[in-house]
XYZ file of C-alpha atoms in Angstrom:
726
model
C 39.047 25.695 -37.128
C 38.566 22.902 -39.683
C 37.271 24.342 -42.955
C 34.050 23.014 -44.509
C 35.841 21.311 -47.447
C 38.478 19.872 -45.104
C 35.851 18.127 -42.988
C 34.194 16.577 -46.071
C 37.548 15.510 -47.445
C 38.487 13.763 -44.096
C 35.314 11.723 -44.195
C 35.537 10.956 -47.935
C 39.168 9.716 -47.406
C 38.011 6.654 -45.460
C 34.336 6.531 -46.665
C 34.175 7.476 -50.322
C 30.390 6.872 -50.371
C 29.676 9.338 -47.615
C 27.014 12.043 -48.413
C 29.053 15.129 -48.830
C 26.076 17.326 -49.414
C 24.639 16.317 -45.994
C 27.874 17.162 -44.281
C 28.011 20.583 -46.016
C 24.433 21.207 -45.006
C 25.078 20.312 -41.356
C 28.229 22.505 -41.259
C 26.365 25.547 -42.568
C 23.302 24.920 -40.401
C 25.290 24.589 -37.212
C 27.425 27.650 -37.955
C 24.281 29.714 -38.644
C 22.455 28.478 -35.470
C 25.340 29.147 -33.128
C 25.918 32.556 -34.705
C 27.912 34.843 -32.500
C 27.947 32.627 -29.466
C 31.388 32.284 -27.790
C 33.036 29.744 -25.409
C 34.773 30.426 -22.126
C 38.095 31.087 -23.933
C 36.563 33.619 -26.303
C 36.573 31.352 -29.388
C 33.314 31.106 -31.469
C 31.081 28.476 -30.009
C 30.870 26.720 -33.434
C 34.494 25.698 -33.002
C 33.377 23.112 -30.289
C 30.972 21.023 -32.394
C 33.468 21.269 -35.282
C 36.328 19.959 -33.120
C 34.047 17.164 -31.886
C 33.317 16.216 -35.461
C 37.087 16.277 -36.199
C 37.724 13.827 -33.320
C 35.115 11.500 -34.769
C 36.765 11.592 -38.188
C 40.028 10.302 -36.485
C 37.850 7.332 -35.394
C 36.644 6.994 -39.013
C 32.936 7.191 -38.089
C 30.118 7.313 -40.601
C 28.637 10.564 -41.928
C 25.518 10.397 -39.622
C 27.841 10.430 -36.641
C 29.778 13.420 -38.002
C 26.500 15.315 -38.678
C 25.316 14.492 -35.159
C 28.561 15.945 -33.745
C 28.027 19.178 -35.682
C 24.463 19.437 -34.526
C 24.703 18.017 -30.967
C 24.410 21.377 -29.179
C 21.961 23.168 -31.525
C 18.724 21.991 -29.715
C 20.107 22.920 -26.302
C 21.876 26.200 -27.078
C 20.192 27.735 -30.148
C 16.608 28.405 -31.428
C 16.700 25.121 -33.346
C 14.146 22.495 -32.302
C 14.280 18.697 -32.596
C 11.527 18.909 -35.155
C 13.678 21.211 -37.259
C 16.499 18.697 -37.122
C 14.138 15.917 -38.270
C 12.828 17.962 -41.206
C 16.303 19.060 -42.330
C 18.347 15.844 -41.723
C 15.967 12.966 -41.278
C 14.781 10.679 -38.436
C 18.088 8.814 -37.824
C 20.069 12.053 -37.087
C 17.132 13.513 -35.180
C 17.189 10.408 -32.885
C 21.012 10.650 -32.300
C 20.845 14.410 -31.678
C 17.960 13.839 -29.236
C 19.938 11.206 -27.314
C 22.979 13.483 -26.906
C 20.833 16.465 -26.046
C 19.087 14.660 -23.228
C 22.325 13.701 -21.688
C 23.691 17.259 -21.940
C 20.680 18.694 -20.185
C 21.053 16.334 -17.262
C 24.819 16.837 -17.176
C 24.308 20.513 -16.285
C 23.072 19.406 -12.838
C 25.832 18.940 -10.275
C 23.998 16.804 -7.667
C 25.006 13.166 -7.462
C 21.493 11.941 -8.171
C 21.489 14.013 -11.381
C 24.850 12.602 -12.369
C 23.551 9.128 -11.707
C 20.464 9.722 -13.713
C 22.635 11.062 -16.491
C 24.651 7.923 -16.572
C 21.569 5.758 -16.467
C 20.092 7.442 -19.514
C 23.484 7.232 -21.263
C 23.477 3.440 -20.851
C 19.953 3.135 -22.146
C 20.683 5.422 -25.125
C 23.910 3.725 -26.124
C 22.271 0.249 -25.840
C 20.030 1.319 -28.659
C 22.705 3.041 -30.741
C 26.276 3.087 -29.470
C 26.998 6.075 -31.615
C 25.418 8.217 -28.933
C 28.261 7.185 -26.670
C 30.930 7.828 -29.320
C 29.635 11.376 -29.898
C 29.450 11.951 -26.145
C 33.026 10.769 -25.648
C 34.249 13.045 -28.413
C 32.281 15.919 -26.843
C 33.822 15.180 -23.419
C 37.295 14.937 -24.885
C 37.121 18.404 -26.388
C 35.604 19.851 -23.263
C 38.528 18.330 -21.256
C 41.056 19.755 -23.737
C 39.637 23.225 -22.965
C 38.883 22.631 -19.296
C 41.579 25.081 -18.063
C 39.534 28.008 -19.475
C 36.769 27.449 -16.888
C 37.436 29.971 -14.126
C 35.838 28.026 -11.166
C 38.143 25.434 -9.721
C 35.277 23.486 -8.138
C 33.548 23.089 -11.474
C 36.805 21.964 -13.199
C 37.447 19.350 -10.567
C 33.800 18.126 -10.780
C 34.032 17.657 -14.535
C 37.448 16.012 -14.201
C 36.202 13.585 -11.507
C 33.191 12.689 -13.623
C 35.484 12.063 -16.575
C 37.688 9.805 -14.598
C 34.798 7.919 -12.985
C 32.494 7.463 -15.929
C 33.687 8.423 -19.356
C 37.208 7.058 -19.314
C 36.044 3.615 -18.131
C 33.374 3.628 -20.822
C 35.947 4.448 -23.473
C 37.975 1.513 -22.197
C 35.061 -0.832 -22.286
C 34.427 -0.182 -25.977
C 38.126 -0.416 -26.708
C 38.946 3.228 -27.378
C 42.463 3.076 -25.782
C 43.615 6.397 -27.183
C 40.462 8.164 -25.998
C 40.669 6.564 -22.573
C 44.320 7.500 -22.109
C 43.770 11.146 -23.108
C 40.681 11.521 -20.889
C 42.529 9.966 -17.973
C 45.549 12.131 -18.553
C 43.628 15.404 -18.790
C 41.542 14.602 -15.727
C 44.635 13.479 -13.764
C 46.400 16.793 -14.549
C 43.416 18.711 -13.145
C 42.842 16.539 -10.034
C 46.468 15.740 -9.053
C 48.656 18.412 -10.723
C 51.671 17.825 -8.544
C 51.697 14.087 -9.096
C 51.172 14.578 -12.802
C 54.117 16.949 -13.061
C 56.287 14.668 -10.920
C 55.605 11.551 -13.026
C 56.202 13.367 -16.293
C 59.523 14.631 -14.977
C 60.582 11.062 -13.942
C 59.504 9.767 -17.364
C 61.578 12.421 -19.098
C 64.642 11.407 -17.026
C 64.000 7.787 -17.795
C 63.917 8.474 -21.469
C 67.284 10.153 -21.412
C 68.883 7.314 -19.294
C 67.338 4.390 -21.292
C 67.413 5.672 -24.864
C 70.187 3.226 -25.795
C 68.562 0.313 -23.932
C 65.203 0.823 -25.665
C 66.899 0.817 -29.107
C 68.934 -2.190 -28.171
C 65.800 -4.207 -27.179
C 64.015 -3.212 -30.418
C 67.010 -4.242 -32.436
C 67.428 -7.527 -30.537
C 63.709 -8.452 -31.041
C 63.865 -7.584 -34.734
C 67.011 -9.710 -35.198
C 65.434 -12.784 -33.443
C 62.231 -12.510 -35.466
C 64.238 -12.224 -38.804
C 66.266 -15.302 -37.907
C 63.073 -17.232 -37.242
C 61.643 -16.114 -40.673
C 58.910 -13.931 -39.109
C 58.015 -10.649 -40.731
C 57.577 -8.410 -37.677
C 57.337 -4.702 -36.940
C 58.791 -3.765 -33.520
C 57.954 -0.576 -31.598
C 58.131 0.694 -27.973
C 55.478 2.558 -26.045
C 55.504 4.305 -22.678
C 52.947 3.727 -19.990
C 50.696 6.845 -19.464
C 51.287 9.007 -16.350
C 47.830 8.134 -14.959
C 48.425 4.389 -15.379
C 51.755 4.724 -13.570
C 50.155 6.694 -10.754
C 47.241 4.274 -10.448
C 49.552 1.267 -10.180
C 51.738 3.027 -7.623
C 48.667 3.753 -5.537
C 47.115 0.320 -5.959
C 50.233 -1.733 -5.156
C 51.700 0.887 -2.769
C 55.076 0.927 -4.535
C 57.551 3.584 -5.612
C 58.180 4.711 -9.185
C 61.461 2.757 -9.261
C 59.744 -0.531 -8.415
C 57.472 -0.468 -11.563
C 58.545 -3.055 -14.076
C 56.382 -2.238 -17.059
C 56.893 1.515 -17.626
C 58.118 0.619 -21.118
C 56.319 -1.968 -23.215
C 57.355 -3.306 -26.601
C 54.957 -4.284 -29.347
C 55.696 -7.026 -31.877
C 53.234 -6.782 -34.816
C 53.020 -9.868 -37.061
C 50.850 -10.880 -40.021
C 48.805 -13.824 -38.680
C 47.476 -15.377 -35.433
C 49.770 -18.364 -35.973
C 52.799 -16.037 -36.195
C 51.780 -14.477 -32.827
C 52.378 -17.849 -31.161
C 55.553 -18.428 -33.152
C 56.843 -15.037 -32.126
C 56.008 -15.875 -28.467
C 58.104 -19.043 -28.751
C 61.051 -17.068 -30.226
C 60.904 -14.504 -27.390
C 60.706 -17.148 -24.652
C 63.632 -19.084 -26.164
C 65.907 -15.963 -26.046
C 64.781 -14.195 -22.860
C 64.081 -15.469 -19.349
C 60.356 -15.390 -18.568
C 58.992 -13.492 -15.569
C 56.536 -15.887 -13.770
C 52.949 -14.774 -13.595
C 53.328 -12.102 -16.450
C 51.944 -14.190 -19.314
C 48.398 -13.373 -20.575
C 46.743 -14.792 -23.691
C 43.981 -12.409 -24.751
C 43.829 -14.007 -28.193
C 42.158 -17.218 -26.922
C 40.310 -15.285 -24.230
C 39.660 -11.699 -25.442
C 38.791 -8.902 -23.077
C 35.117 -7.876 -22.842
C 35.834 -4.854 -25.162
C 37.120 -7.151 -27.926
C 40.868 -6.518 -27.179
C 43.107 -9.404 -28.438
C 46.870 -9.683 -27.910
C 49.470 -11.851 -26.190
C 51.263 -10.221 -23.251
C 54.447 -11.638 -21.722
C 57.065 -10.382 -19.301
C 60.692 -11.247 -19.682
C 64.063 -10.083 -18.353
C 65.802 -7.805 -20.813
C 69.476 -7.785 -21.697
C 70.350 -5.571 -18.726
C 68.342 -7.762 -16.292
C 65.366 -5.289 -16.074
C 61.777 -6.470 -16.577
C 60.233 -5.852 -19.980
C 56.630 -6.274 -21.162
C 56.130 -7.457 -24.769
C 52.837 -7.447 -26.590
C 52.277 -9.542 -29.694
C 49.465 -8.933 -32.087
C 48.366 -8.715 -35.730
C 47.432 -5.490 -37.593
C 43.728 -6.253 -37.156
C 44.287 -6.676 -33.378
C 46.245 -3.397 -33.307
C 43.365 -1.584 -34.974
C 40.864 -2.925 -32.491
C 43.211 -2.096 -29.597
C 43.383 1.567 -30.670
C 39.871 2.100 -32.023
C 37.706 -0.577 -30.348
C 34.109 -0.632 -31.554
C 35.000 1.985 -34.283
C 37.531 -0.444 -35.806
C 34.747 -2.817 -37.078
C 32.129 -0.174 -37.599
C 29.100 -1.306 -39.662
C 27.328 2.026 -40.286
C 29.407 3.234 -43.236
C 28.821 -0.106 -45.053
C 25.054 0.315 -44.867
C 23.070 -2.611 -43.537
C 19.733 -3.205 -41.971
C 18.575 -0.339 -39.712
C 17.282 -2.640 -37.025
C 20.603 -4.401 -36.758
C 22.429 -1.106 -36.616
C 20.103 0.096 -33.809
C 21.093 -2.745 -31.588
C 24.761 -2.955 -32.496
C 25.703 -2.124 -28.960
C 23.945 -5.109 -27.514
C 26.672 -7.491 -28.699
C 28.738 -6.407 -25.707
C 28.087 -8.615 -22.612
C 29.017 -5.846 -20.244
C 26.455 -3.530 -21.826
C 23.756 -6.092 -21.408
C 24.773 -6.394 -17.742
C 24.503 -2.662 -17.274
C 20.981 -2.811 -18.791
C 20.041 -5.440 -16.251
C 21.312 -3.188 -13.481
C 19.046 -0.357 -14.909
C 16.099 -2.710 -14.523
C 17.010 -3.870 -11.039
C 18.270 -0.676 -9.376
C 15.643 1.250 -7.362
C 17.324 4.733 -7.386
C 19.767 6.423 -9.788
C 22.431 6.628 -7.071
C 22.139 2.862 -6.588
C 22.520 2.335 -10.317
C 25.680 4.485 -10.372
C 27.126 2.557 -7.493
C 26.587 -0.793 -9.173
C 27.762 0.246 -12.610
C 31.014 1.626 -11.130
C 31.623 -1.881 -9.812
C 31.220 -3.189 -13.348
C 33.491 -0.581 -14.966
C 36.375 -0.193 -12.584
C 37.698 -3.678 -11.985
C 40.157 -5.795 -13.940
C 38.970 -9.123 -15.268
C 39.464 -12.790 -14.402
C 38.312 -15.457 -16.930
C 36.526 -18.558 -15.684
C 34.789 -21.456 -17.491
C 31.531 -23.319 -17.153
C 31.634 -27.217 -17.151
C 30.768 -26.979 -20.889
C 33.782 -24.708 -21.551
C 31.926 -21.456 -22.035
C 33.993 -18.394 -21.015
C 32.696 -16.068 -18.288
C 34.622 -12.816 -17.529
C 34.342 -11.379 -14.032
C 36.103 -8.683 -12.002
C 38.961 -9.583 -9.705
C 37.724 -10.826 -6.348
C 34.521 -12.301 -7.795
C 33.009 -15.252 -6.043
C 31.141 -18.390 -7.303
C 27.940 -16.461 -6.453
C 28.987 -13.703 -8.927
C 29.714 -16.439 -11.475
C 26.202 -17.867 -11.008
C 24.574 -14.465 -11.617
C 26.838 -13.809 -14.628
C 25.673 -17.043 -16.233
C 21.966 -16.212 -15.586
C 20.066 -14.252 -12.967
C 17.823 -17.216 -12.253
C 20.819 -19.425 -11.586
C 22.094 -16.768 -9.050
C 18.764 -16.591 -7.284
C 18.591 -20.365 -6.725
C 22.328 -20.794 -5.846
C 23.014 -23.393 -3.084
C 26.712 -24.295 -3.637
C 29.638 -24.426 -6.028
C 32.566 -26.592 -7.066
C 35.708 -24.943 -8.350
C 37.966 -27.261 -10.371
C 35.977 -30.209 -8.885
C 36.326 -29.146 -5.242
C 33.540 -27.918 -3.081
C 34.336 -24.382 -1.912
C 32.731 -21.728 0.363
C 30.561 -19.101 -1.240
C 33.087 -16.393 -0.515
C 35.959 -18.079 -2.407
C 37.743 -15.616 -4.782
C 37.948 -17.010 -8.295
C 41.187 -17.131 -10.299
C 42.027 -17.078 -13.989
C 41.238 -20.470 -15.570
C 39.010 -21.776 -12.829
C 36.205 -24.105 -13.948
C 33.102 -23.419 -11.878
C 30.084 -25.690 -11.438
C 27.047 -24.225 -9.772
C 24.455 -26.212 -7.756
C 20.937 -24.822 -7.564
C 17.639 -25.579 -5.833
C 14.180 -24.278 -6.711
C 13.623 -23.764 -2.987
C 16.581 -21.402 -2.610
C 16.199 -17.601 -2.688
C 18.635 -14.710 -2.281
C 19.606 -13.896 1.281
C 20.417 -10.425 2.638
C 24.023 -11.490 3.516
C 24.625 -12.394 -0.130
C 24.965 -8.657 -0.917
C 28.150 -8.602 1.188
C 29.587 -11.570 -0.628
C 29.188 -10.562 -4.264
C 31.427 -7.951 -5.980
C 29.726 -7.492 -9.334
C 27.147 -4.712 -9.763
C 24.799 -7.058 -11.619
C 24.646 -9.559 -8.791
C 24.323 -6.940 -6.089
C 21.507 -5.087 -7.938
C 19.586 -8.370 -8.472
C 19.927 -9.412 -4.825
C 18.865 -6.007 -3.596
C 15.851 -6.023 -5.805
C 14.731 -9.361 -4.572
C 15.220 -8.488 -0.893
C 13.574 -5.122 -1.397
C 10.474 -6.770 -3.038
C 10.376 -9.402 -0.361
C 10.631 -6.822 2.407
C 8.036 -4.625 0.780
C 5.536 -7.466 0.795
C 6.254 -8.122 4.457
C 6.071 -4.426 5.318
C 2.728 -4.117 3.531
C 1.310 -6.975 5.560
C 2.752 -5.706 8.832
C 1.823 -2.082 8.125
C -1.890 -3.008 7.431
C -2.036 -4.994 10.684
C -0.529 -2.114 12.674
C -2.943 0.394 11.138
C -6.005 -1.828 11.650
C -4.982 -2.360 15.332
C -4.497 1.354 16.069
C -7.603 2.513 14.150
C -9.715 0.010 16.003
C -8.151 0.698 19.406
C -8.746 4.433 18.967
C -12.498 4.160 18.302
C -13.212 1.160 16.074
C -12.429 3.158 12.819
C -12.021 1.433 9.510
C -8.858 1.857 7.446
C -9.620 2.900 3.881
C -7.820 4.496 0.995
C -10.104 7.503 1.157
C -9.094 8.120 4.775
C -5.359 7.575 4.053
C -5.120 9.749 0.903
C -4.875 13.075 2.899
C -2.203 11.395 5.032
C -0.262 10.497 1.877
C -0.278 14.147 0.838
C 0.668 15.300 4.325
C 3.821 13.146 4.360
C 4.496 13.728 0.674
C 4.624 10.007 -0.066
C 3.876 8.530 -3.482
C 0.896 6.333 -2.744
C -1.280 4.771 -0.080
C 0.755 1.487 -0.460
C 3.998 3.419 0.090
C 2.496 4.922 3.297
C 1.548 1.422 4.506
C 5.165 0.228 3.758
C 6.500 3.163 5.784
C 4.347 2.148 8.735
C 5.401 -1.490 8.364
C 9.084 -0.580 8.176
C 8.866 1.730 11.211
C 9.563 4.951 9.409
C 6.117 6.317 10.398
C 4.121 5.122 13.382
C 0.526 3.829 12.985
C -0.528 6.277 15.659
C 1.043 9.169 13.760
C -0.977 8.133 10.704
C -4.167 7.934 12.762
C -3.700 11.385 14.442
C -2.885 12.891 10.928
C -6.147 11.408 9.627
C -8.143 12.443 12.678
C -6.292 15.453 14.162
C -8.993 16.384 16.548
C -9.198 12.954 18.162
C -7.576 12.647 21.621
C -8.088 9.379 23.531
C -8.217 8.937 27.225
C -4.898 7.128 27.126
C -3.320 10.104 25.365
C -4.656 12.581 27.836
C -3.316 10.439 30.706
C 0.076 10.070 28.886
C 0.311 13.833 28.345
C -0.401 14.395 32.072
C 2.290 11.848 33.043
C 4.848 13.429 30.745
C 4.094 16.881 32.240
C 4.735 15.519 35.736
C 8.012 13.989 34.530
C 8.973 17.211 32.759
C 8.408 19.204 35.929
C 10.659 16.803 37.921
C 13.377 16.889 35.285
C 12.914 20.530 34.483
C 12.426 19.919 30.744
C 9.548 20.632 28.346
C 6.927 17.885 27.858
C 7.120 15.745 24.685
C 3.994 15.776 22.497
C 1.869 12.668 23.186
C 0.530 12.440 19.614
C 3.587 10.673 18.151
C 4.710 13.703 16.227
C 7.612 14.569 18.538
C 11.217 13.238 18.419
C 11.785 9.583 19.440
C 12.269 9.040 23.276
C 15.931 8.514 24.212
C 16.440 5.177 25.963
C 17.761 7.032 29.027
C 14.589 9.227 28.966
C 12.074 6.401 29.392
C 9.822 6.567 32.432
C 11.772 6.091 35.608
C 11.551 2.631 37.015
C 10.805 1.006 33.581
C 13.365 -1.785 33.030
C 15.182 -1.657 29.646
C 16.464 -4.870 28.008
C 18.344 -5.395 24.685
C 16.760 -8.139 22.553
C 18.785 -11.292 22.172
C 17.126 -12.025 18.859
C 18.649 -9.099 17.000
C 21.376 -7.719 19.378
C 20.853 -4.017 18.792
C 23.837 -1.708 19.401
C 24.165 2.078 19.292
C 23.866 3.277 15.680
C 21.124 0.779 14.713
C 17.632 2.031 14.052
C 15.564 0.751 16.928
C 12.076 0.427 18.356
C 10.890 -0.410 21.923
C 8.392 -3.173 22.777
C 6.614 -2.895 26.145
C 6.122 -6.161 27.935
C 3.965 -6.318 31.135
C 6.084 -6.936 34.193
C 9.361 -6.806 32.210
C 9.591 -3.308 30.990
C 10.807 -2.263 27.481
C 12.820 -4.501 25.172
C 14.875 -2.720 22.508
C 14.848 -4.313 19.005
C 16.389 -3.279 15.698
C 13.730 -1.929 13.385
C 14.211 -4.853 10.995
C 13.998 -7.609 13.708
C 11.850 -10.549 12.582
C 10.397 -10.824 16.171
C 8.496 -7.585 15.763
C 6.113 -9.267 13.319
C 4.699 -11.296 16.155
C 3.391 -8.092 17.728
C 1.914 -6.438 14.659
C -1.574 -6.632 16.147
C -0.524 -4.849 19.359
C 0.644 -1.399 18.238
C -0.046 0.064 21.613
C 2.984 -1.910 22.919
C 5.421 -0.162 20.450
C 7.507 2.735 21.586
C 9.352 5.154 19.292
C 12.843 5.219 20.863
C 16.338 6.349 20.023
C 19.833 6.030 21.349
C 21.102 8.625 23.803
C 24.558 10.191 23.204
C 25.570 8.429 26.507
C 24.642 5.032 25.090
C 27.538 4.905 22.749
C 30.100 4.888 25.623
C 28.752 1.714 27.355
C 29.769 -1.762 25.986
C 26.960 -3.542 24.226
C 27.246 -7.109 22.812
C 27.268 -7.257 19.048
C 27.010 -10.775 17.541
C 29.046 -11.889 14.526
C 28.840 -15.057 12.435
C 32.278 -16.529 11.514
C 33.798 -19.251 9.420
C 37.216 -19.901 10.948
C 39.924 -22.052 9.330
C 40.353 -25.289 11.303
C 44.074 -25.150 12.068
C 46.209 -24.682 15.211
C 46.344 -21.110 16.527
C 43.307 -19.871 14.495
C 41.201 -19.095 17.544
C 44.131 -17.338 19.157
C 44.702 -15.220 16.070
C 40.988 -14.289 16.003
C 40.848 -13.234 19.701
C 44.043 -11.184 19.207
C 42.552 -9.223 16.391
C 39.357 -8.559 18.387
C 41.429 -7.406 21.411
C 43.749 -5.170 19.404
C 40.698 -3.351 17.956
C 39.290 -2.650 21.400
C 36.647 -5.455 21.486
C 36.063 -8.086 24.164
C 34.685 -11.572 23.435
C 31.892 -12.147 25.940
C 30.402 -15.399 24.535
C 31.306 -17.991 21.864
C 29.162 -20.741 20.406
C 30.448 -23.323 17.869
C 27.570 -24.124 15.421
C 29.433 -26.752 13.349
C 32.870 -28.165 12.857
C 34.235 -29.547 9.649
C 37.602 -30.712 8.361
C 38.335 -27.260 6.909
C 36.276 -24.759 8.868
C 34.662 -23.941 12.218
C 31.294 -22.158 12.033
C 30.627 -20.116 15.149
C 28.702 -17.208 16.693
C 30.696 -14.835 18.784
C 29.405 -12.020 21.009
C 31.806 -9.030 21.111
C 31.367 -6.114 23.531
C 31.651 -2.913 21.487
C 30.770 0.795 21.804
C 28.619 1.274 18.656
C 27.972 0.062 15.186
C 31.042 1.804 13.839
C 33.197 -0.047 16.383
C 31.694 -3.383 15.460
C 32.126 -2.696 11.696
C 35.834 -1.843 12.311
C 36.352 -5.183 14.100
C 34.563 -7.013 11.287
C 36.804 -5.304 8.708
C 39.920 -6.304 10.675
C 38.671 -9.896 10.936
C 38.071 -10.020 7.163
C 41.749 -9.076 6.640
C 42.899 -11.925 8.957
C 44.098 -15.086 6.900
C 42.490 -17.615 9.294
C 39.038 -15.998 8.900
C 37.232 -17.293 5.767
C 33.982 -15.356 6.314
C 32.663 -12.968 8.874
C 29.403 -10.991 8.999
C 27.060 -9.481 11.624
C 24.531 -12.002 12.938
C 20.978 -10.879 13.345
C 19.593 -13.971 14.929
C 20.669 -16.976 17.153
């Protein structure tokens, strides 16, 4: 363990003005509080907060962060209280310890919703003071270093997966490359031990075979720089095992096909010399096309700056070279900690909001505001954290960073949420493009908006950024909720009046809310409007003793049918299971609505039409709103297992490239995936695209989704999605 005086000396070495007495006090307090507690490996528990503090000294963090590291487990695991921390160490440290403690408590839960809530609170906490994240990353790093002492394999893998999914990407986003690499490596070793060992073995063999080559490249680069009068420090670095494995998986290539296992770093004194060194390298080595990246003029979101270029080395192999200054190197290794403001003092309010300077963090905060559930937030933030960047420009030259695969719609939401909401079209490099167009590095994007435009449900399948998806979902959700409230009230009024001219009131509905364990009366009305709960079910819950003449007759009819079919009668009060389509009253014709094209797997409702039988609609079909005042015509129905075997027409909306053979390629893909085109309608034809509606006979929703996925992978198909109308 680090001794008390050693810890103080470490901090004083990079921050002479640090409060040594405060550090001593925290060291003694934490040791006393943890007392005889031990960890899974038998070590004194105090060794953990001490190691976390030691990791933070390597990042050269301020004394308050080191004290927080020492105390971060005291409130959770010892008799110490938050008030005690405040009295002993002041409000700033109490706030930091409180932030880390709340996260730790949530982290103990293994359910996905708890993990998501943990991450949501982490984002909120670090937006106020990013030191909470730095302490948490150091805490996670030491826990990963000792992960092998945990006896339960399931728990080890859960912690490793969480580290890989959340904490390593967060470390990357704030520029802590060393922390990210170690977290990924430790998690990789736990989750994929055989792959980890195999790659390490291959790397060891590569070092033996290429030792002379590496030294030769370093010597050659040094000689060329010296001849050009550039003072440069040359070094080589090896790609981490996890990075190698990820690239092999992503590109589906073998170890031997990787071209950047070894990278060489050229460190020069100034930015000008970075570009001079680039010129020297390109004049002596053949450039590999597509391998040049200038992160000096367009830094990464985490502040990383460097020039990357790929060249062919002396032996003909591909070599990656990175060119940077010492300041850039420091940021590359330490990220946000490299330009830390806390140890220099400064205004407390500025320090509180230091984390807000990061655009990606502001975007995560917007997702917190727009997401409805913690699981949804976790889904959207993973989209923000896990994708490489492309850099695009506004017409004024402002730089916008987006993940690979981002569309003009993502760009619009990245500029401003309001611009995204009112999007109507986009020009990329002066050319009008479809909404689904994938943006490339250097694209200039001009967005057209209209105050009459609002987000559409299909937009969610076009965007790739979490921010855009969360915003669209929120708008659609709010819009649907308003419609469901209106529809639900009409349905309830109709049923209550039909059953005996009852009035719907909050007083009557409150017991129903408690019965269904729903948050409020409004939520109950929404559930009725959305079809999750029937209006009749609400009525009979409010008036359980009421039995209408129609219900008595329906119960008698069902008993007769049950006797004929030798099965028990279904309750007539709406509280039983939905009626299978095949189990509807014999002789009652069943039709599938052409307005929404329901197929097995969709949530459905039946609508009784005099003389025509029952028409099956999807639960979200717009046509149903026309029958809100006639709840007696609605039937709670469900698909039979036998329904999935019969072909049903699913309708898709397609933009097809206007070129010879496109329609043939489309029909071939549909046929190869077991579908059959039963109808085709061309909506519009342009110079570049056909827009059309196609009916495809499929077995169920999964079958249709498979065909849609196959069509999306077809080069001649620009856009395809399920059509709900037309």
